[in-house]
């Protein structure tokens, strides 16, 4: 792939959410670079992921543990399984830095997670920092900022 | 129907030697009585004084069901006030925390108070002339909680005049707070990193019991910690074990590990796991930390402080402290079937940042609403909250390693898989529930 077009960046972000909604989580994990990170800050406008607590700040190892756990026979919090649903606004291209192979998109979204009779709605903005690796777009950082990031939540078991 | 109000015998009958009646978890009246009696007769953790470092700094929280605020007074002492205006009841503070300067000003009618709660100013004061205001409740200002103790930065309060004084209530259990504070080369902690708030649809006591339940990790957390171990096995040979795996893996330690770690019980419902070792014993050393501890305390004392690896210390009724990783969890009761869990973390002043980084990683991997370990536990609590509706068996069993000669309100060290600490909590529950009935 040469430098991706805006439309290719938009399509990538939309496809990424679809993989989560369809529980294609191994394919989803492959979208991350080897040093890719999934980050859900705890604080409004958080800048430091390590000396400020986050809801999630996970590398591929931790994401792999989560995904393998979801398949486990003794993962009782997933009996029955949770389901989820994304509604995305059209991603906006915030940055195109072809020289440094860095592309940033910003996407407002609603995310729903359900289990049993419970259905929770979350509103968030996803910021994707993407790069072209071996001819394909990959995620260096997916940052999910919840509009109520500092609220008291019950279980959030899947990926936004 | 009133079954328990005004009936101390009925409340006592809920706790037997080796079992407790389900009403302690599911009954709304018992919950209301807990708020009125248990949470008023005992010393409840309010906050840490680093949250109110400067005069005028305040922090709003609750003791049981009641809103309070902790404030640094102009004389630098820490006060705990009932968070309502004496006029119409309006909550005084607007934000959870902030700085109010020298005075609190009620946002409704601008009644103004000093930071010890005393009334300073009422607009249009002449309207109260010759009305006897000076003998009213309102003239007292924002009522202070009378029994407040700042123990090495940890601020506790007791709402009722009944109940033991601070030292008598906590006794030797304060050694766990001591160890956490001593882990700073300067003997100081600061709240740091932000608080994780996790809503649980279960009774608060299920969470407290779980803190010293050492036969559940290898079962309930097989899904998370077990998976972490399996995933790490596929890492290339010689790869350095990451901090996250060091944190997850000990949850899968065998029964013998937990039996041998030991449990210590103290009077008044306090106790801790990890007398001899704990899941925190084998974390990698952080470069430079021991050196700064040895410089501050001398090598021998520094080693003694760091060799203490207590796992979870229960400060009855609703606080758990983890000294070795500078973390505490506060189990705030909201209803018989609803609990807000707050997980707070601390920076050891003048220790390397890496320690705080590990503490925060532990907190988000174990205590966050997004934590897989948290998901494992909450699933069990919610299933119990539902299962306890069964009428055929109305009792919860806390019998493991029970000995009929077991002394009440004793200090003892015993097998790490005992449920003595749970029995200890319920005996204290019965005592402090009925103390003021």
Coordinates of C-alpha atoms in Angstrom, one line a residue:
Chain A
X1 CA 0.0 0.0 0.0
X2 CA 1.2 3.5 -0.8
X3 CA 0.0 6.2 1.6
X4 CA -3.7 5.3 2.4
X5 CA -6.4 7.5 1.0
X6 CA -8.8 9.2 3.4
X7 CA -11.5 6.7 2.4
X8 CA -9.2 3.8 3.2
X9 CA -8.6 5.2 6.7
X10 CA -12.4 5.6 7.2
X11 CA -13.1 2.1 5.9
X12 CA -10.5 0.7 8.2
X13 CA -12.0 2.2 11.3
X14 CA -15.5 1.0 10.4
X15 CA -14.2 -2.5 9.6
X16 CA -12.4 -2.6 12.9
X17 CA -15.7 -1.9 14.9
X18 CA -17.4 -4.6 12.8
X19 CA -14.9 -7.2 13.7
X20 CA -15.6 -6.5 17.4
X21 CA -19.4 -6.6 16.9
X22 CA -19.1 -9.9 15.1
X23 CA -16.8 -11.4 17.8
X24 CA -14.0 -11.9 15.2
X25 CA -11.5 -11.0 17.9
X26 CA -8.5 -12.9 16.6
X27 CA -8.8 -11.0 13.3
X28 CA -9.3 -7.9 15.3
X29 CA -6.1 -8.4 17.3
X30 CA -4.2 -8.9 14.1
X31 CA -5.1 -5.3 13.2
X32 CA -2.7 -4.1 15.9
X33 CA 1.0 -3.6 15.3
X34 CA 3.3 -5.8 17.5
X35 CA 3.7 -2.9 19.9
X36 CA 0.1 -1.7 19.5
X37 CA -1.9 -0.5 22.5
X38 CA -5.6 -0.3 23.4
X39 CA -6.2 2.6 25.9
X40 CA -9.3 3.6 27.8
X41 CA -8.4 6.6 30.0
X42 CA -10.0 7.0 33.4
X43 CA -9.6 10.8 33.5
X44 CA -11.0 13.5 31.3
X45 CA -8.3 14.6 28.9
X46 CA -5.8 12.2 30.5
X47 CA -2.3 12.5 29.1
X48 CA -0.3 10.0 31.2
X49 CA -1.2 6.3 30.8
X50 CA 1.2 4.9 33.4
X51 CA 1.3 7.2 36.5
X52 CA -2.4 7.9 36.2
X53 CA -4.8 5.0 36.4
X54 CA -6.6 3.9 33.3
X55 CA -9.6 1.7 32.8
X56 CA -7.5 -0.2 30.3
X57 CA -4.0 0.3 29.0
X58 CA -3.2 -3.0 27.3
X59 CA -0.5 -4.3 25.0
X60 CA -0.9 -7.3 22.7
X61 CA -0.1 -9.8 25.5
X62 CA -2.9 -8.4 27.7
X63 CA -5.3 -8.2 24.8
X64 CA -4.5 -11.8 23.9
X65 CA -5.2 -12.9 27.5
X66 CA -8.6 -11.1 27.3
X67 CA -9.5 -12.7 24.0
X68 CA -8.4 -16.2 25.1
X69 CA -10.3 -15.8 28.3
X70 CA -13.5 -15.0 26.5
X71 CA -13.2 -18.5 24.8
X72 CA -12.6 -20.3 28.1
X73 CA -14.8 -23.1 29.4
X74 CA -14.6 -21.8 32.9
X75 CA -15.2 -18.1 32.1
X76 CA -18.3 -17.9 34.1
X77 CA -18.9 -14.2 33.6
X78 CA -19.3 -15.0 30.0
X79 CA -22.0 -17.7 30.5
X80 CA -24.1 -16.5 28.9
X81 CA -21.9 -14.4 26.6
X82 CA -22.0 -10.6 26.3
X83 CA -22.8 -9.0 22.9
X84 CA -22.0 -5.6 21.7
X85 CA -22.9 -3.1 19.0
X86 CA -21.1 0.0 17.7
X87 CA -22.7 3.0 16.0
X88 CA -20.0 5.2 14.5
X89 CA -20.1 8.7 13.1
X90 CA -18.0 9.0 10.0
X91 CA -14.4 9.0 11.1
X92 CA -12.6 12.3 10.6
X93 CA -9.0 12.5 9.5
X94 CA -7.1 14.5 12.1
X95 CA -3.6 13.9 10.8
X96 CA -1.9 12.6 7.7
X97 CA 1.9 12.4 8.2
X98 CA 3.1 10.3 5.3
X99 CA 6.7 11.0 6.0
X100 CA 6.5 9.4 9.4
X101 CA 3.9 6.9 8.4
X102 CA 1.3 8.1 10.9
X103 CA -2.4 8.7 10.4
X104 CA -4.8 9.7 13.1
X105 CA -8.6 9.5 12.9
X106 CA -11.2 10.7 15.4
X107 CA -14.6 8.9 15.6
X108 CA -17.6 9.8 17.8
X109 CA -19.5 6.6 18.7
X110 CA -22.1 5.0 20.7
X111 CA -21.3 1.5 22.1
X112 CA -23.8 -0.9 23.6
X113 CA -23.0 -4.0 25.6
X114 CA -25.6 -6.5 26.7
X115 CA -25.8 -9.6 28.8
X116 CA -28.9 -11.3 30.2
X117 CA -31.6 -8.6 30.3
X118 CA -29.2 -5.8 30.9
X119 CA -28.2 -3.3 28.1
X120 CA -25.8 -0.5 28.8
X121 CA -25.2 2.4 26.4
X122 CA -21.8 4.2 26.4
X123 CA -20.9 7.3 24.5
X124 CA -17.3 7.8 23.5
X125 CA -14.7 9.1 21.0
X126 CA -12.3 6.7 19.5
X127 CA -8.9 8.0 18.4
X128 CA -7.0 5.7 16.1
X129 CA -3.3 6.2 15.4
X130 CA -2.6 4.1 12.4
X131 CA 0.5 3.1 10.3
X132 CA 1.1 1.1 7.1
X133 CA 3.0 -2.1 8.0
X134 CA 3.9 -4.7 5.4
X135 CA 1.5 -3.0 3.0
X136 CA -1.5 -3.0 5.4
X137 CA -3.0 -0.5 7.7
X138 CA -2.4 -1.4 11.4
X139 CA -3.3 0.1 14.8
X140 CA -0.5 1.6 16.8
X141 CA -2.9 3.1 19.4
X142 CA -6.6 2.9 19.8
X143 CA -7.7 5.4 22.5
X144 CA -11.3 5.3 23.7
X145 CA -12.4 8.3 25.7
X146 CA -15.8 7.8 27.4
X147 CA -17.8 10.9 27.9
X148 CA -18.4 9.7 31.5
X149 CA -14.9 8.2 31.9
X150 CA -14.9 8.8 35.6
X151 CA -18.4 7.4 36.4
X152 CA -18.9 4.3 38.5
X153 CA -19.5 1.4 36.0
X154 CA -20.6 -2.2 36.3
X155 CA -18.8 -4.8 34.2
X156 CA -17.5 -3.7 30.8
X157 CA -16.4 -7.1 29.4
X158 CA -15.8 -6.6 25.7
X159 CA -14.0 -3.9 23.6
X160 CA -15.3 -0.5 22.6
Chain B
X1 CA -43.2 -5.8 58.3
X2 CA -40.8 -5.0 61.1
X3 CA -38.8 -8.0 62.2
X4 CA -35.5 -6.6 63.3
X5 CA -36.0 -2.9 64.4
X6 CA -36.0 -2.6 68.1
X7 CA -35.3 -6.3 68.5
X8 CA -31.6 -6.9 69.3
X9 CA -32.3 -10.6 69.9
X10 CA -33.6 -11.0 66.4
X11 CA -30.5 -9.3 65.0
X12 CA -28.2 -11.5 67.1
X13 CA -30.0 -14.6 66.0
X14 CA -28.9 -14.0 62.4
X15 CA -25.3 -14.9 63.3
X16 CA -24.6 -18.4 64.5
X17 CA -21.2 -20.0 65.3
X18 CA -20.7 -21.3 61.8
X19 CA -23.4 -19.9 59.6
X20 CA -25.2 -16.6 59.0
X21 CA -28.8 -16.0 57.9
X22 CA -29.3 -14.7 54.4
X23 CA -31.1 -11.7 55.7
X24 CA -27.8 -10.1 56.5
X25 CA -27.3 -9.9 52.7
X26 CA -30.7 -9.4 51.2
X27 CA -33.1 -7.8 53.8
X28 CA -33.8 -4.1 53.4
X29 CA -34.5 -3.6 57.1
X30 CA -31.3 -5.2 58.2
X31 CA -29.5 -2.9 55.7
X32 CA -31.2 0.2 57.2
X33 CA -30.2 -1.0 60.7
X34 CA -26.6 -1.4 59.5
X35 CA -26.6 2.2 58.3
X36 CA -28.1 3.4 61.7
X37 CA -26.1 1.2 64.0
X38 CA -23.1 -0.7 62.5
X39 CA -21.8 2.3 60.5
X40 CA -22.4 4.7 63.4
X41 CA -20.8 2.6 66.2
X42 CA -17.6 1.7 64.4
X43 CA -14.7 3.8 63.0
X44 CA -15.2 4.3 59.3
X45 CA -12.5 5.3 56.8
X46 CA -13.2 8.8 55.5
X47 CA -10.1 9.6 53.3
X48 CA -6.4 10.3 53.4
X49 CA -5.1 13.7 54.6
X50 CA -3.0 14.1 51.4
X51 CA -6.4 14.7 49.7
X52 CA -6.8 17.9 51.8
X53 CA -3.1 19.0 51.8
X54 CA -3.7 22.8 52.2
X55 CA -6.1 24.8 54.5
X56 CA -9.5 25.1 52.8
X57 CA -9.0 21.8 50.8
X58 CA -12.1 19.6 51.1
X59 CA -13.2 16.2 50.0
X60 CA -16.8 14.9 50.0
X61 CA -17.7 11.3 50.7
X62 CA -20.1 9.2 52.8
X63 CA -20.1 7.3 56.1
X64 CA -22.7 4.6 55.6
X65 CA -25.6 6.4 54.0
X66 CA -24.6 9.9 55.2
X67 CA -22.8 12.6 53.3
X68 CA -19.8 14.0 55.1
X69 CA -16.9 16.2 54.0
X70 CA -13.3 16.1 55.1
X71 CA -11.7 19.5 55.3
X72 CA -8.3 21.0 56.3
X73 CA -9.1 23.7 58.8
X74 CA -7.3 27.0 59.0
X75 CA -5.4 25.7 62.1
X76 CA -4.1 22.8 59.8
X77 CA -6.1 20.1 61.6
X78 CA -8.4 17.8 59.6
X79 CA -12.1 18.1 60.4
X80 CA -15.0 15.8 59.3
X81 CA -18.3 17.7 58.9
X82 CA -21.8 16.5 58.2
X83 CA -22.3 17.7 54.7
X84 CA -25.5 19.7 55.0
X85 CA -26.3 23.4 55.5
X86 CA -27.9 23.8 59.0
X87 CA -30.5 26.0 57.3
X88 CA -32.4 24.0 54.7
X89 CA -30.2 20.9 54.4
X90 CA -28.4 21.8 51.1
X91 CA -25.2 19.8 50.6
X92 CA -22.5 22.4 51.1
X93 CA -19.8 21.3 48.7
X94 CA -20.4 21.5 45.0
X95 CA -17.5 19.5 43.6
X96 CA -16.2 16.2 45.1
X97 CA -13.1 18.0 46.1
X98 CA -11.7 21.5 45.9
X99 CA -10.5 24.4 47.9
X100 CA -13.1 26.6 49.7
X101 CA -10.7 29.2 51.1
X102 CA -11.3 30.2 54.7
X103 CA -15.1 29.7 54.5
X104 CA -17.8 27.5 53.2
X105 CA -20.6 29.4 51.6
X106 CA -23.9 27.6 51.1
X107 CA -24.9 28.0 47.4
X108 CA -28.6 28.4 48.4
X109 CA -28.9 31.4 50.8
X110 CA -25.2 32.3 51.3
X111 CA -25.0 31.3 55.0
X112 CA -21.3 31.2 55.6
X113 CA -19.2 28.9 57.9
X114 CA -15.6 28.6 59.0
X115 CA -13.9 25.4 58.0
X116 CA -14.5 23.9 61.4
X117 CA -18.2 24.2 60.6
X118 CA -19.0 27.1 62.9
X119 CA -21.5 29.7 61.7
X120 CA -19.8 32.9 60.5
X121 CA -22.4 34.9 58.7
X122 CA -26.1 35.0 57.7
X123 CA -27.2 37.6 55.2
X124 CA -30.0 39.9 56.6
X125 CA -29.2 38.7 60.0
X126 CA -31.6 41.1 61.7
X127 CA -34.4 38.9 60.6
X128 CA -33.4 36.4 63.3
X129 CA -33.2 38.9 66.1
X130 CA -35.3 37.9 69.1
X131 CA -36.3 34.7 67.4
X132 CA -34.2 32.4 69.7
X133 CA -31.9 31.4 66.8
X134 CA -29.0 31.0 69.3
X135 CA -30.8 28.0 70.8
X136 CA -31.7 26.4 67.5
X137 CA -29.9 23.5 65.7
X138 CA -29.1 25.9 63.0
X139 CA -26.9 28.1 65.2
X140 CA -24.5 25.2 65.6
X141 CA -23.4 25.6 62.1
X142 CA -22.3 22.6 60.0
X143 CA -22.2 19.9 62.6
X144 CA -18.8 18.4 63.0
X145 CA -18.4 14.6 63.4
X146 CA -17.2 14.5 67.0
X147 CA -15.0 11.4 66.9
X148 CA -12.3 11.9 64.3
X149 CA -8.8 10.4 64.2
X150 CA -6.1 11.0 61.8
X151 CA -3.8 8.0 62.0
X152 CA -0.6 8.5 60.0
X153 CA -2.6 10.3 57.3
X154 CA -5.6 7.9 57.3
X155 CA -8.7 9.7 58.6
X156 CA -11.4 7.7 60.3
X157 CA -14.6 8.9 62.0
X158 CA -17.2 7.4 64.3
X159 CA -20.7 9.0 64.2
X160 CA -22.0 7.8 67.6
X161 CA -20.7 8.4 71.0
X162 CA -21.2 4.7 71.8
X163 CA -18.6 2.3 70.7
X164 CA -14.9 1.9 71.6
X165 CA -12.3 4.6 71.1
X166 CA -10.0 4.5 68.1
X167 CA -7.0 2.6 69.7
X168 CA -9.3 0.1 71.4
X169 CA -11.3 -0.5 68.3
X170 CA -8.3 -1.1 65.9
X171 CA -5.6 -2.3 68.4
X172 CA -2.8 -4.2 66.7
X173 CA -4.4 -4.1 63.3
X174 CA -2.9 -0.7 62.8
X175 CA 0.4 -2.4 62.1
X176 CA -0.8 -3.0 58.5
X177 CA -1.3 0.8 57.9
X178 CA 2.1 1.3 59.7
X179 CA 3.8 -1.1 57.2
X180 CA 2.3 0.7 54.2
X181 CA 3.4 4.1 55.5
X182 CA 6.9 2.8 56.5
X183 CA 7.4 1.7 52.9
X184 CA 8.1 5.3 52.0
X185 CA 11.6 6.4 52.7
X186 CA 10.2 9.6 54.2
X187 CA 7.3 7.8 56.0
X188 CA 4.7 9.7 53.9
X189 CA 2.0 8.6 51.4
X190 CA 0.1 10.6 48.9
X191 CA -3.1 9.6 47.2
X192 CA -2.1 9.3 43.5
X193 CA -3.3 7.9 40.2
X194 CA -7.0 8.5 40.5
X195 CA -9.8 6.3 42.0
X196 CA -11.4 3.4 40.2
X197 CA -15.1 3.2 41.0
X198 CA -16.8 -0.1 40.3
X199 CA -20.6 -0.7 40.9
X200 CA -21.6 -4.1 42.2
X201 CA -25.1 -5.4 42.3
X202 CA -24.5 -7.3 45.6
X203 CA -24.3 -6.8 49.3
X204 CA -21.2 -5.0 50.6
X205 CA -20.3 -7.8 53.0
X206 CA -19.8 -10.3 50.1
X207 CA -16.9 -8.2 49.0
X208 CA -15.4 -7.8 52.5
X209 CA -15.6 -11.6 53.0
X210 CA -14.0 -12.2 49.6
X211 CA -10.8 -10.3 50.7
X212 CA -9.8 -13.1 53.0
X213 CA -11.4 -15.9 51.0
X214 CA -8.3 -17.9 50.0
X215 CA -10.0 -20.9 48.4
X216 CA -11.6 -19.0 45.6
X217 CA -8.7 -17.6 43.5
X218 CA -7.6 -20.8 41.8
X219 CA -11.2 -21.6 41.0
X220 CA -13.0 -18.4 40.2
X221 CA -9.9 -16.8 38.6
X222 CA -8.8 -19.8 36.6
X223 CA -10.4 -18.0 33.6
X224 CA -8.3 -14.9 34.0
X225 CA -5.1 -15.8 35.9
X226 CA -5.0 -19.3 34.4
X227 CA -5.3 -17.9 30.9
X228 CA -2.6 -15.4 31.6
X229 CA -0.2 -18.2 32.6
X230 CA -1.2 -20.2 29.5
X231 CA -0.7 -17.3 27.1
X232 CA 2.7 -16.5 28.7
X233 CA 3.9 -20.1 28.2
X234 CA 3.9 -19.4 24.5
X235 CA 6.3 -16.5 24.9
X236 CA 9.8 -17.1 23.4
X237 CA 12.2 -18.9 25.7
X238 CA 14.2 -16.5 27.9
X239 CA 11.8 -13.6 27.5
X240 CA 11.6 -11.4 30.6
X241 CA 8.4 -12.1 32.6
X242 CA 6.3 -8.9 32.3
X243 CA 4.9 -7.1 35.3
X244 CA 1.4 -8.0 34.3
X245 CA 2.2 -11.7 34.4
X246 CA 3.9 -11.3 37.8
X247 CA 0.6 -9.7 39.0
X248 CA -1.8 -12.3 37.5
X249 CA 0.1 -15.6 38.0
X250 CA 0.0 -15.9 41.8
X251 CA -3.8 -16.0 41.8
X252 CA -3.4 -19.6 40.4
X253 CA -1.1 -20.7 43.3
X254 CA -2.1 -24.1 44.7
X255 CA -4.1 -24.5 47.9
X256 CA -0.9 -25.2 49.9
X257 CA 0.4 -21.8 49.1
X258 CA -2.7 -20.2 50.6
X259 CA -2.8 -22.6 53.5
X260 CA 0.8 -21.8 54.4
X261 CA 0.5 -18.0 54.0
X262 CA -1.5 -17.9 57.2
X263 CA -4.4 -15.7 58.5
X264 CA -4.2 -13.5 61.5
X265 CA -7.4 -12.5 63.3
X266 CA -7.7 -9.5 65.7
X267 CA -10.5 -8.4 68.0
X268 CA -13.4 -6.3 66.6
X269 CA -13.6 -8.0 63.2
X270 CA -10.2 -7.0 61.9
X271 CA -7.8 -9.5 60.4
X272 CA -5.4 -10.2 57.5
X273 CA -4.2 -12.8 55.1
X274 CA -0.5 -13.3 54.2
X275 CA 1.2 -13.7 57.6
X276 CA 4.2 -15.5 56.2
X277 CA 4.1 -14.7 52.5
X278 CA 1.5 -13.6 50.0
X279 CA 0.7 -13.1 46.3
X280 CA 2.8 -9.9 46.5
X281 CA 6.0 -11.6 47.8
X282 CA 7.7 -12.4 44.5
X283 CA 7.5 -9.1 42.6
X284 CA 10.7 -8.0 40.9
X285 CA 12.8 -5.6 42.9
X286 CA 12.6 -2.0 41.7
X287 CA 16.1 -0.5 41.1
X288 CA 17.1 2.1 43.6
X289 CA 14.2 1.5 46.0
X290 CA 15.9 -0.7 48.6
X291 CA 19.0 1.6 48.6
X292 CA 16.8 4.6 49.5
X293 CA 15.0 2.6 52.2
X294 CA 18.3 1.5 53.7
X295 CA 19.6 5.0 53.7
X296 CA 16.4 6.2 55.5
X297 CA 16.0 3.3 58.0
X298 CA 19.2 1.4 58.1
X299 CA 19.5 -2.0 56.2
X300 CA 18.1 -4.2 58.9
X301 CA 15.0 -2.1 59.5
X302 CA 14.5 -1.5 55.8
X303 CA 14.6 -5.3 55.2
X304 CA 12.1 -5.9 58.0
X305 CA 9.7 -3.4 56.5
X306 CA 9.9 -4.9 53.0
X307 CA 9.8 -8.5 54.2
X308 CA 6.3 -7.9 55.6
X309 CA 4.1 -9.0 52.7
X310 CA 0.6 -9.0 54.1
X311 CA -1.9 -9.7 51.4
X312 CA -5.3 -8.2 52.4
X313 CA -6.0 -6.5 55.8
X314 CA -9.6 -6.0 56.7
X315 CA -10.4 -2.9 58.8
X316 CA -13.9 -3.9 59.9
X317 CA -16.4 -3.1 58.7
X318 CA -15.7 -1.9 55.1
X319 CA -12.1 -1.2 54.4
X320 CA -9.3 -3.3 52.9
X321 CA -5.7 -2.3 52.9
X322 CA -2.9 -3.8 50.8
X323 CA 0.4 -2.5 52.3
X324 CA 2.9 -4.1 49.9
X325 CA 1.3 -2.4 46.9
X326 CA -0.1 0.8 48.6
X327 CA -3.7 0.3 47.7
X328 CA -6.9 0.3 49.6
X329 CA -10.5 -0.6 48.7
X330 CA -13.5 0.9 50.3
X331 CA -16.7 -1.0 50.1
X332 CA -19.5 1.6 50.2
X333 CA -22.9 0.2 50.9
X334 CA -25.7 1.8 48.8
X335 CA -28.5 -0.8 49.3
X336 CA -28.8 -4.4 50.5
X337 CA -28.0 -5.4 46.9
X338 CA -25.9 -2.5 45.7
X339 CA -22.3 -1.6 46.6
X340 CA -19.9 1.0 45.2
X341 CA -16.3 -0.2 45.4
X342 CA -13.7 2.5 45.4
X343 CA -10.1 1.4 44.8
X344 CA -7.6 4.1 45.9
X345 CA -3.8 4.1 45.3
X346 CA -0.9 5.8 46.9
X347 CA 2.5 7.1 46.0
X348 CA 5.3 6.4 48.4
X349 CA 6.9 9.8 48.8
X350 CA 10.5 9.8 47.6
X351 CA 10.3 6.2 46.2
X352 CA 10.9 5.4 42.5
X353 CA 7.9 6.0 40.1
X354 CA 8.1 2.4 39.0
X355 CA 6.4 1.4 42.3
X356 CA 3.4 3.6 41.6
X357 CA 3.3 2.3 38.0
X358 CA 3.1 -1.2 39.3
X359 CA 0.4 -0.3 41.9
X360 CA -1.7 1.3 39.1
X361 CA -1.2 -1.6 36.9
X362 CA -2.4 -3.9 39.7
X363 CA -5.4 -1.7 40.3
X364 CA -6.5 -1.7 36.7
X365 CA -5.8 -5.4 36.1
X366 CA -7.6 -6.5 39.3
X367 CA -10.0 -3.8 40.5
X368 CA -11.4 -1.9 37.5
X369 CA -14.9 -2.4 36.0
X370 CA -12.9 -3.4 32.9
X371 CA -10.8 -5.9 34.9
X372 CA -11.1 -9.6 34.0
X373 CA -10.4 -10.6 37.6
X374 CA -13.1 -8.2 38.7
X375 CA -15.5 -9.8 36.2
X376 CA -14.8 -13.2 37.7
X377 CA -15.6 -12.1 41.2
X378 CA -18.6 -9.9 40.5
X379 CA -20.2 -12.8 38.6
X380 CA -20.0 -14.9 41.8
X381 CA -21.4 -12.2 44.1
X382 CA -24.3 -11.5 41.7
X383 CA -25.1 -15.2 41.5
X384 CA -25.0 -15.4 45.3
X385 CA -27.3 -12.4 45.7
X386 CA -29.8 -14.2 43.4
X387 CA -29.3 -17.6 44.9
X388 CA -30.0 -16.4 48.4
X389 CA -33.6 -15.9 47.5
X390 CA -34.0 -19.7 47.9
X391 CA -36.2 -20.4 50.9
X392 CA -35.3 -24.1 51.3
X393 CA -31.8 -23.2 52.8
X394 CA -31.6 -19.7 54.3
X395 CA -28.1 -20.0 55.7
X396 CA -24.6 -19.2 54.4
X397 CA -21.8 -21.4 55.7
X398 CA -18.6 -20.0 57.2
X399 CA -17.5 -23.2 58.9
X400 CA -14.1 -24.0 57.3
X401 CA -11.5 -24.9 59.9
X402 CA -13.9 -24.1 62.8
X403 CA -12.9 -25.2 66.2
X404 CA -15.5 -25.0 69.0
X405 CA -12.8 -23.7 71.3
X406 CA -12.2 -20.7 69.0
X407 CA -12.1 -17.6 71.1
X408 CA -14.1 -14.5 70.3
X409 CA -12.3 -11.2 69.9
X410 CA -9.0 -13.0 70.1
X411 CA -5.7 -12.4 68.4
X412 CA -4.5 -15.6 66.7
X413 CA -2.5 -16.8 63.7
X414 CA -3.9 -19.8 61.9
X415 CA -4.2 -21.8 58.7
X416 CA -4.4 -19.5 55.6
X417 CA -7.6 -21.1 54.3
X418 CA -9.6 -20.7 57.5
X419 CA -13.0 -18.9 57.5
X420 CA -12.2 -17.7 61.0
X421 CA -11.8 -14.2 59.8
X422 CA -15.3 -14.3 58.2
X423 CA -16.7 -15.6 61.5
X424 CA -14.7 -12.9 63.3
X425 CA -16.4 -10.2 61.1
X426 CA -19.8 -11.6 61.8
X427 CA -19.2 -11.7 65.5
X428 CA -18.2 -8.1 65.4
X429 CA -21.2 -7.3 63.1
X430 CA -23.5 -8.7 65.8
X431 CA -21.8 -6.8 68.5
X432 CA -21.7 -3.4 66.8
X433 CA -25.2 -3.8 65.3
X434 CA -26.7 -4.3 68.7
X435 CA -24.5 -2.0 70.8
X436 CA -26.9 1.0 70.5
X437 CA -30.2 -0.9 70.2

